[in-house]
Amino acid sequence: MAEIWSDESRLARWLDVELAALEAWAEVGAVPAEDVADVRARAVPPSPERVAEIERVTDHDVAAFVDAVAEQLGQAGRWVHYGLTSSDVVDTALSLQIHDAGRLIVEGIDRSLDAVVAQAERHRNTICIGRSHGIHAEPTTFGWKLAGWAFELDRARARIATALETNRVGQLSGTVGTYAQVEPDVERSACERLGLEPDPLSTQVIARDRHAELLTALALAATSLERFATEIRHLARTEVREVEEPFAKGMKGSSAMPHKRNPKVAERICGLARVVRANALVGMENIPLWHERDISQSSAERVVIPDSFLALDYMLDRFRWIVDGLVVHPERMRRNLEMSHGLFFSHRLLLALVESGFPRDEAYRTVQTHAMRAWDEETDFTELVRGDSALAASVDLDAVFDLDATVRHVDTVFDRLHALVRKEEPVHA
């Protein structure tokens, strides 16, 4: 990922666009084919150092790049950048970089998804307490929890694939996008050579709503990873300790406290998600440019687009590492489940009473009375209920207090997980 966003790669992609444009000019007969062949044979991406040296004089990066390329080529070098303006090169090359980077992101999501699905299968029937507002609610399974992550990762993949397709456009429409100095057929031919579609209407720049969509899709993926990482952090707390990050021999959790095994990688993911989300806002602010174009977006997106890809690529790698090596404590999950003294059966008891003929509010208040006593006195809820002869005579309490029945539909969810179809949409170069 770092290579894709390096200065060397950027200049190489700029040259790819220049050469595609020249070959398109030759195709329409406007530039001598032998000169284009000579340029193609001899042109190499200039070094960032040489471009920077020229830019210190020109104060213009693309002009410096064109001069650095042309100086290698002799007389044929006069055709480099023929009919083009800077944004034709920069925006089209950016689309190429985006698709190179996007392919790596999609691969990273696939690896993370595979890791999550494997752990979900492993813990399909590992019962744990589900929490709402941080408070014990009703039982679930740890695999059920992870299956939800898998579906969310698949949605992230779909959004990013869509955004990548939205950005699979190039432009060679010239100043203010009117094709005054370049033929539409040149744009069409050059874009085909690069694996891109011509932007239907570019105003010297490709409209930045496309890039904002991409940055938003990356930010949503990063935020999903933060949600998963936050759950890991909560479950790793000493008072909970249902899971732990991988902790290999020789690792140190703290410089001062030898006992510490902190969820530091999950915390790192949460921190980087804030960066990627902030970058998405910059993408939104880059949309409203003056008239046909200005370059207020340029300086900002040279930071936020590479940084978003780099951060998310790293986050996906570290998230997969956590999931692959996640330490899961099923026995602790069961102990935590039992901490609320069977209160998680309250809803099943409420429904059973309603089915037996109790008015709903009366049933609710009756169950709540026993529940609050169990809560306050740390007494087993099921025993309190069994001691209430009126309730015991009204419903089948063995059926009500059947723990396995609370997660009896887990196979339904896993059938859906197995049916999850990877959306192998093409990610173009």
Short mmCIF file of C-alpha atoms in Angstrom, two decimals:
data_model
loop_
_atom_site.label_atom_id
_atom_site.label_comp_id
_atom_site.label_asym_id
_atom_site.label_seq_id
_atom_site.Cartn_x
_atom_site.Cartn_y
_atom_site.Cartn_z
CA MET A 1 0.00 0.00 0.00
CA ALA A 2 2.83 2.38 0.81
CA GLU A 3 4.38 1.64 -2.59
CA ILE A 4 1.14 2.56 -4.39
CA TRP A 5 1.10 5.97 -2.73
CA SER A 6 4.82 6.67 -3.06
CA ASP A 7 6.14 9.56 -5.13
CA GLU A 8 7.74 7.04 -7.49
CA SER A 9 4.43 5.31 -8.12
CA ARG A 10 2.57 8.58 -8.59
CA LEU A 11 5.04 9.72 -11.25
CA ALA A 12 4.89 6.32 -12.95
CA ARG A 13 1.11 6.58 -13.15
CA TRP A 14 1.36 10.10 -14.54
CA LEU A 15 3.59 8.72 -17.27
CA ASP A 16 1.11 5.91 -17.95
CA VAL A 17 -1.53 8.56 -18.64
CA GLU A 18 0.78 10.63 -20.86
CA LEU A 19 1.72 7.58 -22.92
CA ALA A 20 -1.89 6.43 -23.26
CA ALA A 21 -2.81 9.90 -24.48
CA LEU A 22 0.02 9.92 -27.04
CA GLU A 23 -1.00 6.54 -28.40
CA ALA A 24 -4.56 7.79 -28.69
CA TRP A 25 -3.34 10.87 -30.58
CA ALA A 26 -1.45 8.58 -32.94
CA GLU A 27 -4.58 6.49 -33.39
CA VAL A 28 -6.54 9.51 -34.64
CA GLY A 29 -3.59 10.56 -36.83
CA ALA A 30 -2.76 13.81 -35.04
CA VAL A 31 0.70 12.82 -33.79
CA PRO A 32 3.24 10.83 -35.87
CA ALA A 33 3.11 7.16 -34.90
CA GLU A 34 6.90 6.84 -35.18
CA ASP A 35 7.38 9.65 -32.66
CA VAL A 36 4.96 7.98 -30.25
CA ALA A 37 6.78 4.66 -30.66
CA ASP A 38 10.07 6.44 -29.92
CA VAL A 39 8.61 8.03 -26.78
CA ARG A 40 7.14 4.73 -25.65
CA ALA A 41 10.51 3.00 -26.08
CA ARG A 42 12.59 5.62 -24.30
CA ALA A 43 10.41 7.30 -21.67
CA VAL A 44 10.86 6.24 -18.06
CA PRO A 45 9.33 7.78 -14.97
CA PRO A 46 11.59 10.57 -13.76
CA SER A 47 12.91 10.42 -10.24
CA PRO A 48 11.09 12.44 -7.58
CA GLU A 49 14.39 14.20 -6.93
CA ARG A 50 14.68 15.39 -10.55
CA VAL A 51 11.06 16.56 -10.62
CA ALA A 52 11.56 18.41 -7.34
CA GLU A 53 14.69 20.05 -8.72
CA ILE A 54 12.81 21.39 -11.76
CA GLU A 55 9.78 22.33 -9.64
CA ARG A 56 11.95 24.65 -7.57
CA VAL A 57 12.11 26.76 -10.74
CA THR A 58 8.68 26.13 -12.31
CA ASP A 59 6.70 26.13 -9.04
CA HIS A 60 4.39 23.64 -10.76
CA ASP A 61 4.63 19.91 -10.16
CA VAL A 62 3.07 18.64 -13.40
CA ALA A 63 5.00 21.12 -15.53
CA ALA A 64 8.18 19.96 -13.80
CA PHE A 65 7.22 16.34 -14.47
CA VAL A 66 6.59 17.03 -18.17
CA ASP A 67 9.96 18.76 -18.49
CA ALA A 68 11.69 15.87 -16.69
CA VAL A 69 10.13 13.33 -19.05
CA ALA A 70 10.70 15.36 -22.20
CA GLU A 71 14.38 15.97 -21.50
CA GLN A 72 15.01 12.22 -21.97
CA LEU A 73 13.43 12.10 -25.40
CA GLY A 74 15.00 14.54 -27.81
CA GLN A 75 12.84 15.94 -30.61
CA ALA A 76 9.99 13.46 -30.00
CA GLY A 77 9.63 14.81 -26.48
CA ARG A 78 7.75 17.81 -27.79
CA TRP A 79 4.60 15.69 -28.00
CA VAL A 80 4.51 14.85 -24.29
CA HIS A 81 1.45 16.47 -22.66
CA TYR A 82 0.11 17.46 -26.09
CA GLY A 83 -3.38 18.96 -25.78
CA LEU A 84 -3.63 18.13 -22.08
CA THR A 85 -3.94 20.13 -18.91
CA SER A 86 -2.55 19.15 -15.52
CA SER A 87 -5.80 17.79 -14.14
CA ASP A 88 -6.14 15.42 -17.08
CA VAL A 89 -3.00 13.70 -15.90
CA VAL A 90 -3.40 14.05 -12.14
CA ASP A 91 -7.06 13.03 -11.90
CA THR A 92 -6.76 10.10 -14.30
CA ALA A 93 -3.62 8.84 -12.60
CA LEU A 94 -5.33 9.19 -9.21
CA SER A 95 -8.08 6.88 -10.45
CA LEU A 96 -5.42 4.30 -11.32
CA GLN A 97 -3.84 4.59 -7.89
CA ILE A 98 -7.24 4.32 -6.23
CA HIS A 99 -7.91 1.04 -8.01
CA ASP A 100 -4.52 -0.38 -7.19
CA ALA A 101 -5.11 0.52 -3.55
CA GLY A 102 -8.72 -0.62 -3.63
CA ARG A 103 -7.71 -4.10 -4.71
CA LEU A 104 -5.56 -4.42 -1.60
CA ILE A 105 -8.38 -3.18 0.64
CA VAL A 106 -10.83 -5.71 -0.81
CA GLU A 107 -8.28 -8.47 -0.30
CA GLY A 108 -7.82 -7.31 3.30
CA ILE A 109 -11.56 -7.40 3.92
CA ASP A 110 -11.73 -10.90 2.47
CA ARG A 111 -8.98 -12.11 4.80
CA SER A 112 -10.68 -10.51 7.80
CA LEU A 113 -14.02 -11.99 6.79
CA ASP A 114 -12.49 -15.45 6.51
CA ALA A 115 -10.97 -15.12 9.98
CA VAL A 116 -14.26 -13.98 11.51
CA VAL A 117 -16.26 -16.77 9.87
CA ALA A 118 -13.78 -19.38 11.12
CA GLN A 119 -14.06 -18.12 14.71
CA ALA A 120 -17.84 -17.85 14.40
CA GLU A 121 -18.05 -21.50 13.36
CA ARG A 122 -15.76 -22.48 16.21
CA HIS A 123 -18.01 -20.76 18.75
CA ARG A 124 -21.39 -21.26 17.11
CA ASN A 125 -22.77 -22.88 20.28
CA THR A 126 -20.64 -21.12 22.90
CA ILE A 127 -23.39 -19.53 25.00
CA CYS A 128 -22.71 -16.12 26.50
CA ILE A 129 -24.84 -13.31 27.83
CA GLY A 130 -26.09 -10.68 25.44
CA ARG A 131 -26.04 -7.16 26.80
CA SER A 132 -28.10 -4.07 26.11
CA HIS A 133 -27.02 -0.75 27.64
CA GLY A 134 -24.11 -2.78 29.04
CA ILE A 135 -26.54 -4.74 31.25
CA HIS A 136 -27.33 -8.45 31.02
CA ALA A 137 -30.24 -8.95 28.63
CA GLU A 138 -30.72 -12.47 27.19
CA PRO A 139 -28.37 -15.27 26.14
CA THR A 140 -26.73 -15.41 22.74
CA THR A 141 -23.71 -17.29 21.48
CA PHE A 142 -20.28 -15.91 20.83
CA GLY A 143 -20.44 -17.32 17.32
CA TRP A 144 -23.74 -15.50 16.77
CA LYS A 145 -22.03 -12.26 17.75
CA LEU A 146 -19.18 -12.90 15.34
CA ALA A 147 -21.54 -13.84 12.52
CA GLY A 148 -22.92 -10.31 12.74
CA TRP A 149 -19.40 -9.00 12.18
CA ALA A 150 -19.09 -11.16 9.07
CA PHE A 151 -22.26 -9.77 7.51
CA GLU A 152 -21.09 -6.22 8.29
CA LEU A 153 -17.70 -6.84 6.67
CA ASP A 154 -19.48 -8.13 3.58
CA ARG A 155 -21.50 -4.91 3.42
CA ALA A 156 -18.30 -2.89 3.80
CA ARG A 157 -16.79 -4.82 0.90
CA ALA A 158 -19.84 -4.13 -1.27
CA ARG A 159 -19.78 -0.40 -0.48
CA ILE A 160 -16.09 -0.12 -1.28
CA ALA A 161 -16.48 -2.11 -4.50
CA THR A 162 -19.25 0.26 -5.56
CA ALA A 163 -17.17 3.32 -4.70
CA LEU A 164 -14.20 1.92 -6.61
CA GLU A 165 -16.40 1.45 -9.65
CA THR A 166 -17.66 5.02 -9.27
CA ASN A 167 -14.04 6.15 -9.39
CA ARG A 168 -13.11 4.00 -12.39
CA VAL A 169 -13.15 7.06 -14.62
CA GLY A 170 -10.55 9.13 -16.37
CA GLN A 171 -10.59 12.46 -18.12
CA LEU A 172 -8.66 14.00 -20.98
CA SER A 173 -11.05 16.83 -21.75
CA GLY A 174 -8.61 19.72 -21.57
CA THR A 175 -9.01 23.12 -19.98
CA VAL A 176 -12.51 23.68 -18.55
CA GLY A 177 -13.46 20.30 -19.99
CA THR A 178 -14.65 21.47 -23.42
CA TYR A 179 -12.31 19.34 -25.59
CA ALA A 180 -11.21 22.56 -27.27
CA GLN A 181 -7.61 21.29 -27.63
CA VAL A 182 -8.15 17.54 -27.37
CA GLU A 183 -10.52 15.22 -29.21
CA PRO A 184 -13.17 13.20 -27.34
CA ASP A 185 -11.94 10.13 -29.26
CA VAL A 186 -8.50 10.66 -27.75
CA GLU A 187 -10.02 10.61 -24.27
CA ARG A 188 -12.04 7.49 -25.10
CA SER A 189 -9.08 5.63 -26.54
CA ALA A 190 -6.67 6.62 -23.77
CA CYS A 191 -9.12 5.63 -21.03
CA GLU A 192 -9.72 2.26 -22.68
CA ARG A 193 -5.98 1.63 -22.69
CA LEU A 194 -5.89 2.42 -18.96
CA GLY A 195 -8.91 0.29 -18.05
CA LEU A 196 -11.06 3.32 -17.24
CA GLU A 197 -14.31 4.83 -18.50
CA PRO A 198 -14.29 8.42 -19.73
CA ASP A 199 -16.00 10.73 -17.26
CA PRO A 200 -19.25 11.74 -19.06
CA LEU A 201 -18.57 15.37 -18.18
CA SER A 202 -15.47 16.66 -16.47
CA THR A 203 -14.93 20.38 -15.97
CA GLN A 204 -11.14 20.17 -16.15
CA VAL A 205 -11.42 18.10 -13.00
CA ILE A 206 -13.37 14.98 -12.16
CA ALA A 207 -16.16 16.01 -9.78
CA ARG A 208 -15.15 15.28 -6.20
CA ASP A 209 -18.41 13.67 -5.12
CA ARG A 210 -16.84 10.48 -6.49
CA HIS A 211 -13.88 10.76 -4.14
CA ALA A 212 -16.12 11.73 -1.23
CA GLU A 213 -18.15 8.54 -1.80
CA LEU A 214 -14.93 6.54 -1.70
CA LEU A 215 -13.65 8.19 1.47
CA THR A 216 -17.03 7.64 3.10
CA ALA A 217 -17.00 3.95 2.17
CA LEU A 218 -13.50 3.62 3.63
CA ALA A 219 -14.64 5.47 6.76
CA LEU A 220 -17.63 3.18 7.20
CA ALA A 221 -15.38 0.14 6.93
CA ALA A 222 -13.00 1.65 9.48
CA THR A 223 -15.91 2.41 11.79
CA SER A 224 -17.15 -1.18 11.57
CA LEU A 225 -13.68 -2.33 12.59
CA GLU A 226 -13.87 0.11 15.49
CA ARG A 227 -17.20 -1.41 16.56
CA PHE A 228 -15.68 -4.89 16.57
CA ALA A 229 -12.55 -3.67 18.36
CA THR A 230 -14.64 -1.86 20.97
CA GLU A 231 -16.51 -5.09 21.68
CA ILE A 232 -13.20 -6.92 22.11
CA ARG A 233 -12.01 -4.19 24.48
CA HIS A 234 -15.16 -4.45 26.59
CA LEU A 235 -15.02 -8.24 26.72
CA ALA A 236 -11.33 -8.08 27.71
CA ARG A 237 -11.94 -5.95 30.82
CA THR A 238 -10.84 -7.64 34.03
CA GLU A 239 -14.40 -7.72 35.35
CA VAL A 240 -15.58 -9.47 32.16
CA ARG A 241 -12.52 -11.31 30.75
CA GLU A 242 -14.42 -13.32 28.16
CA VAL A 243 -11.80 -12.74 25.45
CA GLU A 244 -8.22 -11.53 25.19
CA GLU A 245 -6.02 -10.32 22.38
CA PRO A 246 -3.23 -12.70 21.34
CA PHE A 247 -0.34 -12.48 23.78
CA ALA A 248 2.80 -14.32 22.71
CA LYS A 249 5.71 -15.35 24.86
CA GLY A 250 8.06 -12.41 25.44
CA MET A 251 5.43 -9.72 24.92
CA LYS A 252 5.00 -6.99 27.52
CA GLY A 253 1.65 -5.36 28.21
CA SER A 254 3.02 -2.52 30.29
CA SER A 255 6.41 -0.95 30.91
CA ALA A 256 5.62 -0.78 34.63
CA MET A 257 3.15 -3.56 35.52
CA PRO A 258 4.24 -7.07 34.53
CA HIS A 259 0.76 -8.52 34.97
CA LYS A 260 -0.83 -6.41 32.22
CA ARG A 261 -2.28 -7.93 29.03
CA ASN A 262 -3.94 -4.94 27.43
CA PRO A 263 -6.19 -4.80 24.32
CA LYS A 264 -3.76 -2.31 22.82
CA VAL A 265 -4.13 -3.35 19.17
CA ALA A 266 -7.92 -3.06 19.40
CA GLU A 267 -7.41 0.40 20.91
CA ARG A 268 -5.10 1.28 18.03
CA ILE A 269 -7.83 0.29 15.57
CA CYS A 270 -10.30 2.53 17.40
CA GLY A 271 -7.91 5.48 17.25
CA LEU A 272 -7.19 5.11 13.54
CA ALA A 273 -10.91 4.89 12.77
CA ARG A 274 -11.21 8.47 14.01
CA VAL A 275 -8.61 9.54 11.47
CA VAL A 276 -10.36 7.81 8.57
CA ARG A 277 -13.73 9.30 9.56
CA ALA A 278 -12.22 12.77 9.76
CA ASN A 279 -10.77 12.27 6.29
CA ALA A 280 -14.24 11.50 4.95
CA LEU A 281 -15.37 14.93 6.10
CA VAL A 282 -12.50 16.49 4.16
CA GLY A 283 -13.73 14.57 1.12
CA MET A 284 -17.16 16.17 1.53
CA GLU A 285 -15.61 19.61 1.82
CA ASN A 286 -13.61 19.03 -1.35
CA ILE A 287 -16.77 18.78 -3.48
CA PRO A 288 -17.78 22.47 -3.84
CA LEU A 289 -15.07 23.95 -6.08
CA TRP A 290 -15.24 27.37 -7.74
CA HIS A 291 -16.73 27.46 -11.23
CA GLU A 292 -15.17 24.82 -13.52
CA ARG A 293 -12.29 24.14 -11.17
CA ASP A 294 -9.95 25.35 -8.52
CA ILE A 295 -7.31 23.41 -6.64
CA SER A 296 -8.47 23.87 -3.07
CA GLN A 297 -9.17 20.13 -2.98
CA SER A 298 -5.74 19.15 -4.28
CA SER A 299 -3.60 19.78 -1.22
CA ALA A 300 -6.16 18.18 1.09
CA GLU A 301 -6.75 15.02 -0.91
CA ARG A 302 -3.04 14.40 -1.35
CA VAL A 303 -3.14 13.78 2.39
CA VAL A 304 -6.55 12.22 3.07
CA ILE A 305 -6.85 9.74 0.20
CA PRO A 306 -3.49 8.00 0.70
CA ASP A 307 -3.80 8.20 4.49
CA SER A 308 -7.27 6.63 4.47
CA PHE A 309 -6.10 3.72 2.35
CA LEU A 310 -2.95 3.27 4.39
CA ALA A 311 -4.78 3.41 7.71
CA LEU A 312 -7.57 1.04 6.69
CA ASP A 313 -5.11 -1.42 5.14
CA TYR A 314 -3.21 -1.51 8.43
CA MET A 315 -6.41 -1.76 10.48
CA LEU A 316 -7.62 -4.74 8.45
CA ASP A 317 -4.29 -6.50 8.88
CA ARG A 318 -4.27 -5.97 12.64
CA PHE A 319 -7.94 -6.89 13.01
CA ARG A 320 -7.37 -10.19 11.21
CA TRP A 321 -4.38 -10.80 13.52
CA ILE A 322 -6.58 -10.26 16.58
CA VAL A 323 -9.36 -12.52 15.32
CA ASP A 324 -7.04 -15.30 14.17
CA GLY A 325 -5.39 -15.49 17.59
CA LEU A 326 -8.28 -14.39 19.77
CA VAL A 327 -8.22 -16.07 23.18
CA VAL A 328 -11.78 -17.04 24.09
CA HIS A 329 -12.83 -18.13 27.60
CA PRO A 330 -16.12 -20.11 27.33
CA GLU A 331 -16.04 -21.00 31.01
CA ARG A 332 -15.82 -17.32 31.92
CA MET A 333 -18.73 -16.61 29.59
CA ARG A 334 -20.79 -19.18 31.47
CA ARG A 335 -19.78 -17.70 34.86
CA ASN A 336 -20.72 -14.23 33.70
CA LEU A 337 -24.02 -15.56 32.40
CA GLU A 338 -24.78 -16.91 35.86
CA MET A 339 -23.91 -13.62 37.61
CA SER A 340 -27.40 -12.22 37.03
CA HIS A 341 -29.00 -15.14 38.88
CA GLY A 342 -31.16 -16.35 35.99
CA LEU A 343 -32.77 -12.97 35.38
CA PHE A 344 -32.33 -13.43 31.63
CA PHE A 345 -35.31 -15.83 31.75
CA SER A 346 -37.68 -12.98 32.68
CA HIS A 347 -38.93 -12.40 29.13
CA ARG A 348 -39.63 -16.09 28.56
CA LEU A 349 -41.59 -16.19 31.82
CA LEU A 350 -43.54 -13.04 30.89
CA LEU A 351 -44.58 -14.57 27.55
CA ALA A 352 -45.50 -17.88 29.15
CA LEU A 353 -47.78 -16.10 31.63
CA VAL A 354 -49.44 -14.10 28.86
CA GLU A 355 -50.01 -17.32 26.92
CA SER A 356 -51.56 -18.87 30.05
CA GLY A 357 -54.15 -16.09 30.28
CA PHE A 358 -52.56 -13.43 32.50
CA PRO A 359 -53.19 -9.80 31.45
CA ARG A 360 -49.87 -8.52 30.12
CA ASP A 361 -49.34 -5.75 32.69
CA GLU A 362 -50.22 -8.08 35.56
CA ALA A 363 -47.80 -10.67 34.19
CA TYR A 364 -45.10 -8.02 33.75
CA ARG A 365 -45.48 -6.68 37.31
CA THR A 366 -45.51 -10.18 38.78
CA VAL A 367 -42.29 -11.15 37.00
CA GLN A 368 -40.71 -7.79 37.78
CA THR A 369 -41.36 -8.24 41.50
CA HIS A 370 -39.41 -11.50 41.58
CA ALA A 371 -36.74 -10.07 39.28
CA MET A 372 -36.09 -7.03 41.45
CA ARG A 373 -35.86 -9.20 44.55
CA ALA A 374 -33.37 -11.49 42.84
CA TRP A 375 -31.38 -8.45 41.72
CA ASP A 376 -31.37 -6.69 45.10
CA GLU A 377 -30.82 -9.78 47.25
CA GLU A 378 -28.59 -11.63 44.78
CA THR A 379 -30.98 -14.54 44.97
CA ASP A 380 -31.59 -17.03 42.19
CA PHE A 381 -34.52 -15.80 40.10
CA THR A 382 -35.57 -19.27 39.01
CA GLU A 383 -35.83 -20.49 42.59
CA LEU A 384 -37.91 -17.48 43.60
CA VAL A 385 -40.30 -18.15 40.75
CA ARG A 386 -40.50 -21.87 41.51
CA GLY A 387 -41.42 -20.91 45.08
CA ASP A 388 -44.42 -18.92 43.83
CA SER A 389 -47.18 -21.53 43.75
CA ALA A 390 -49.45 -19.42 41.57
CA LEU A 391 -46.79 -19.13 38.85
CA ALA A 392 -45.70 -22.74 39.18
CA ALA A 393 -49.28 -23.84 38.67
CA SER A 394 -49.77 -21.60 35.64
CA VAL A 395 -46.84 -22.43 33.36
CA ASP A 396 -44.30 -25.15 32.61
CA LEU A 397 -41.30 -23.66 34.40
CA ASP A 398 -38.90 -26.33 33.13
CA ALA A 399 -39.68 -25.18 29.60
CA VAL A 400 -39.39 -21.52 30.60
CA PHE A 401 -35.98 -22.04 32.23
CA ASP A 402 -34.49 -24.02 29.32
CA LEU A 403 -31.22 -22.26 28.48
CA ASP A 404 -30.73 -24.05 25.15
CA ALA A 405 -34.17 -22.89 24.02
CA THR A 406 -33.00 -19.27 24.22
CA VAL A 407 -30.51 -19.85 21.37
CA ARG A 408 -32.44 -22.52 19.47
CA HIS A 409 -32.40 -20.52 16.23
CA VAL A 410 -28.63 -20.21 15.98
CA ASP A 411 -28.58 -22.59 13.00
CA THR A 412 -30.89 -20.25 11.09
CA VAL A 413 -28.30 -17.49 11.33
CA PHE A 414 -25.48 -19.82 10.37
CA ASP A 415 -27.42 -21.05 7.34
CA ARG A 416 -27.54 -17.41 6.25
CA LEU A 417 -23.84 -17.06 6.97
CA HIS A 418 -23.06 -20.10 4.82
CA ALA A 419 -25.15 -18.62 2.03
CA LEU A 420 -23.17 -15.38 2.16
CA VAL A 421 -21.98 -14.83 -1.38
CA ARG A 422 -18.76 -12.96 -1.93
CA LYS A 423 -19.46 -10.14 -4.35
CA GLU A 424 -16.61 -10.71 -6.74
CA GLU A 425 -17.12 -7.50 -8.62
CA PRO A 426 -14.24 -6.58 -10.88
CA VAL A 427 -11.75 -4.13 -9.42
CA HIS A 428 -10.08 -2.62 -12.44
CA ALA A 429 -6.49 -1.54 -12.72
#
